[in-house]
GROMACS .gro file of C-alpha atoms in nm:
model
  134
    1UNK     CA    1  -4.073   2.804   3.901
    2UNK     CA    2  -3.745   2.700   4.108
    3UNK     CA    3  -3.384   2.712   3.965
    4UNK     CA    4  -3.398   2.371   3.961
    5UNK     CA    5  -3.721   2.318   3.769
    6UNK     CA    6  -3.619   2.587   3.464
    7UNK     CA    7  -3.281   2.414   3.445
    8UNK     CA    8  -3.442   2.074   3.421
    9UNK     CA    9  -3.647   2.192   3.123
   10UNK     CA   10  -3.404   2.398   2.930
   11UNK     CA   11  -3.304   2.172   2.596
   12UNK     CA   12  -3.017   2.026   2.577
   13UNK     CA   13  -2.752   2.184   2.288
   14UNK     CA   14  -2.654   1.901   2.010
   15UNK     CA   15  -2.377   1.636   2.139
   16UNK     CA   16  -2.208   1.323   2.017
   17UNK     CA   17  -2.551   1.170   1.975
   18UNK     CA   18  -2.642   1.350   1.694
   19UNK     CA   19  -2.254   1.469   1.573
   20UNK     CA   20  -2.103   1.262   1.252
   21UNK     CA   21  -1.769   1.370   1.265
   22UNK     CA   22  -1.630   1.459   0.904
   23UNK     CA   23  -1.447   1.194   0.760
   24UNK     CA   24  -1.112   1.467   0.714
   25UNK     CA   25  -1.146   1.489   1.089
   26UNK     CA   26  -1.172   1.095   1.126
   27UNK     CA   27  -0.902   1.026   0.873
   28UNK     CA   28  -0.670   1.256   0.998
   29UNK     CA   29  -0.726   1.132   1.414
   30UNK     CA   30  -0.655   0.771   1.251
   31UNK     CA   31  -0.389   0.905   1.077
   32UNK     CA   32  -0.232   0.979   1.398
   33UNK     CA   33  -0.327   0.641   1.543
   34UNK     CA   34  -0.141   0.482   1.299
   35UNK     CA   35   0.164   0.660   1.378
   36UNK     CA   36   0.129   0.522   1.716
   37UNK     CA   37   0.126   0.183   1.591
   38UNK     CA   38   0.436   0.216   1.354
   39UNK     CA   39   0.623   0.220   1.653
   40UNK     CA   40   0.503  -0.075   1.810
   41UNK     CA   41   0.563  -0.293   1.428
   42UNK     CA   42   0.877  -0.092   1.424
   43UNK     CA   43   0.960  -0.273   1.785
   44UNK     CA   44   0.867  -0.592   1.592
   45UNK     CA   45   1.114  -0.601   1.297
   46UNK     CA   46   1.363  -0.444   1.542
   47UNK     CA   47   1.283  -0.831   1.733
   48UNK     CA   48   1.286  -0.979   1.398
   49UNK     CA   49   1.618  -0.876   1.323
   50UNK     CA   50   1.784  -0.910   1.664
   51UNK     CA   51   1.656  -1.247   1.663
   52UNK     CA   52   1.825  -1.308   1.330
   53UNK     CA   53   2.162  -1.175   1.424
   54UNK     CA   54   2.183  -1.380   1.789
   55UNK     CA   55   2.116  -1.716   1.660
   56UNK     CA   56   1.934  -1.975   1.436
   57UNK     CA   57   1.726  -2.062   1.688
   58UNK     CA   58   1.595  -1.748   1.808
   59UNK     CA   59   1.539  -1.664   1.449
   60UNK     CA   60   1.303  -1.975   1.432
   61UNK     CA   61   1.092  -1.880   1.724
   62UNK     CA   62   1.033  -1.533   1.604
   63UNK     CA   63   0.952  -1.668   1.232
   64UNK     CA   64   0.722  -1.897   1.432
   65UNK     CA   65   0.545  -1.663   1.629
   66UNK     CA   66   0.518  -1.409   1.344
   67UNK     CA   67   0.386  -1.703   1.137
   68UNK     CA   68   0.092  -1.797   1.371
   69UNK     CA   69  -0.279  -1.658   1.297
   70UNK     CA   70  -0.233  -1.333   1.496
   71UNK     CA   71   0.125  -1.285   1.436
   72UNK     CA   72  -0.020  -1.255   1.058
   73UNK     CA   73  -0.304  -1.049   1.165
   74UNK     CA   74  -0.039  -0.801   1.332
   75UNK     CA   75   0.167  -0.808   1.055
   76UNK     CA   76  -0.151  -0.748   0.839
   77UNK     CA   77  -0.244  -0.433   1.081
   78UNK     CA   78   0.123  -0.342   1.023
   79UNK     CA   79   0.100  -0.347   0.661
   80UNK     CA   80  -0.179  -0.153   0.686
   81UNK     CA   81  -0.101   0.093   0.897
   82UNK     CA   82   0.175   0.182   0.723
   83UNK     CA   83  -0.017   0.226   0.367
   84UNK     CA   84  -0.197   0.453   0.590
   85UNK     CA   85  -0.012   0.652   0.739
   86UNK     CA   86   0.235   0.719   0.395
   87UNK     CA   87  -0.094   0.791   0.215
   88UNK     CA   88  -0.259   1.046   0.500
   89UNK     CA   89   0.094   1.216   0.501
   90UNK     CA   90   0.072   1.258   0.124
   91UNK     CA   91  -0.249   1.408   0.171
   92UNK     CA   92  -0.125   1.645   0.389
   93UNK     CA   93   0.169   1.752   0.225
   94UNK     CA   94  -0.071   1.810  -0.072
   95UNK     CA   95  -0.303   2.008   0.159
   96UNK     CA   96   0.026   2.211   0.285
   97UNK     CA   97   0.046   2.350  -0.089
   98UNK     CA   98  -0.308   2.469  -0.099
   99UNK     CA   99  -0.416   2.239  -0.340
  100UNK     CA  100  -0.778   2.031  -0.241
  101UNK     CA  101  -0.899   2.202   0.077
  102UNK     CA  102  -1.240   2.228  -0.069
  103UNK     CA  103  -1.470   2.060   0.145
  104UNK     CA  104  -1.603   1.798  -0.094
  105UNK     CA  105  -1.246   1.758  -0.274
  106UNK     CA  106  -1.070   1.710   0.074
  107UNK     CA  107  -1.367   1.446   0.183
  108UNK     CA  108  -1.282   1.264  -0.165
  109UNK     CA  109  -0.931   1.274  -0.068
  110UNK     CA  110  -0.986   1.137   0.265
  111UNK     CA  111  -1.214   0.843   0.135
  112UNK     CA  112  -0.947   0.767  -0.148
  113UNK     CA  113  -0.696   0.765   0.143
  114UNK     CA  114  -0.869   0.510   0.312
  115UNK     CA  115  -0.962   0.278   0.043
  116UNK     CA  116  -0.639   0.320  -0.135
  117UNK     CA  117  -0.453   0.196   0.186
  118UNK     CA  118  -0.682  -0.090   0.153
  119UNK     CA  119  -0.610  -0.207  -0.174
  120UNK     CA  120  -0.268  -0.120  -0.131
  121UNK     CA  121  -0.240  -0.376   0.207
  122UNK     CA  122  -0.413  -0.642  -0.015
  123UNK     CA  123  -0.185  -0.596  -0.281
  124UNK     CA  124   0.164  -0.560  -0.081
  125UNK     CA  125   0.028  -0.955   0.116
  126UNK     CA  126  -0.035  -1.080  -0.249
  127UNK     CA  127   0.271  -1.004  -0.403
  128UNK     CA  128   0.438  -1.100  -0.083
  129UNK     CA  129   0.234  -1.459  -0.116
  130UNK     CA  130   0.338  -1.439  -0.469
  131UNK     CA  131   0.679  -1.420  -0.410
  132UNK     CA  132   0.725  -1.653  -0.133
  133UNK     CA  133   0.597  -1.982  -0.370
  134UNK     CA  134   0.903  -1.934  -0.629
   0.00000   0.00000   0.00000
């Protein structure tokens, strides 16, 4: 049998195919993700306020923009993003103490990081909503 042939036939060692990454090591890579993107919102109030402070009409424009379908939807990603990224660092400062490392702990952590950014998204654009019609 040639070098060629044997290497050919040797199985191939487990890859992404058949990997699930943990969802610790997911949350944690989104975590950082969402970092990113605070600085790009961050960029956007920055243009918010700047707008505010050179005139009325710049002010307008950016209000407009922000106000379109996708300026919501960024604003929405924003939001959450932020939840995110404050609840992933509280997990982590709480994993910095010792406390919750245990694997199935830690992966309950990570899934109540994740849903409890959701709800808290929903619930920052509904009191927001809320507020805005008095």
């Amino acid at each position: 049998m040639s070098k060629a042939a044997a290497t050919r036939a040797r199985p191939l060692s487990p890859h992404l195919s058949i990997y699930r990454p943990p969802i610790t090591m997911t949350m944690s890579i989104v975590h950082r993700i969402t970092g990113i993107a605070l600085y790009v919102g961050t960029l956007l109030l920055v243009c918010w306020l700047l707008a505010a402070a050179v005139s009325e009409e710049w002010f307008n424009l950016v209000n407009w923009a922000f106000g379109t379908w996708l300026g919501r939807l960024v604003l929405f990603g924003y939001t959450w993003a932020l939840m995110h990224h404050m609840l992933g660092g509280i997990r982590h400062f709480i994993w910095d103490t010792g406390a919750m490392l245990e694997k199935h702990t830690a992966s309950k952590v990570a899934w109540a990081t994740l849903a409890g950014s959701v709800v808290l998204t929903v619930l920052v654009w509904v009191v927001g909503y809320m507020a805005r019609s008095f």
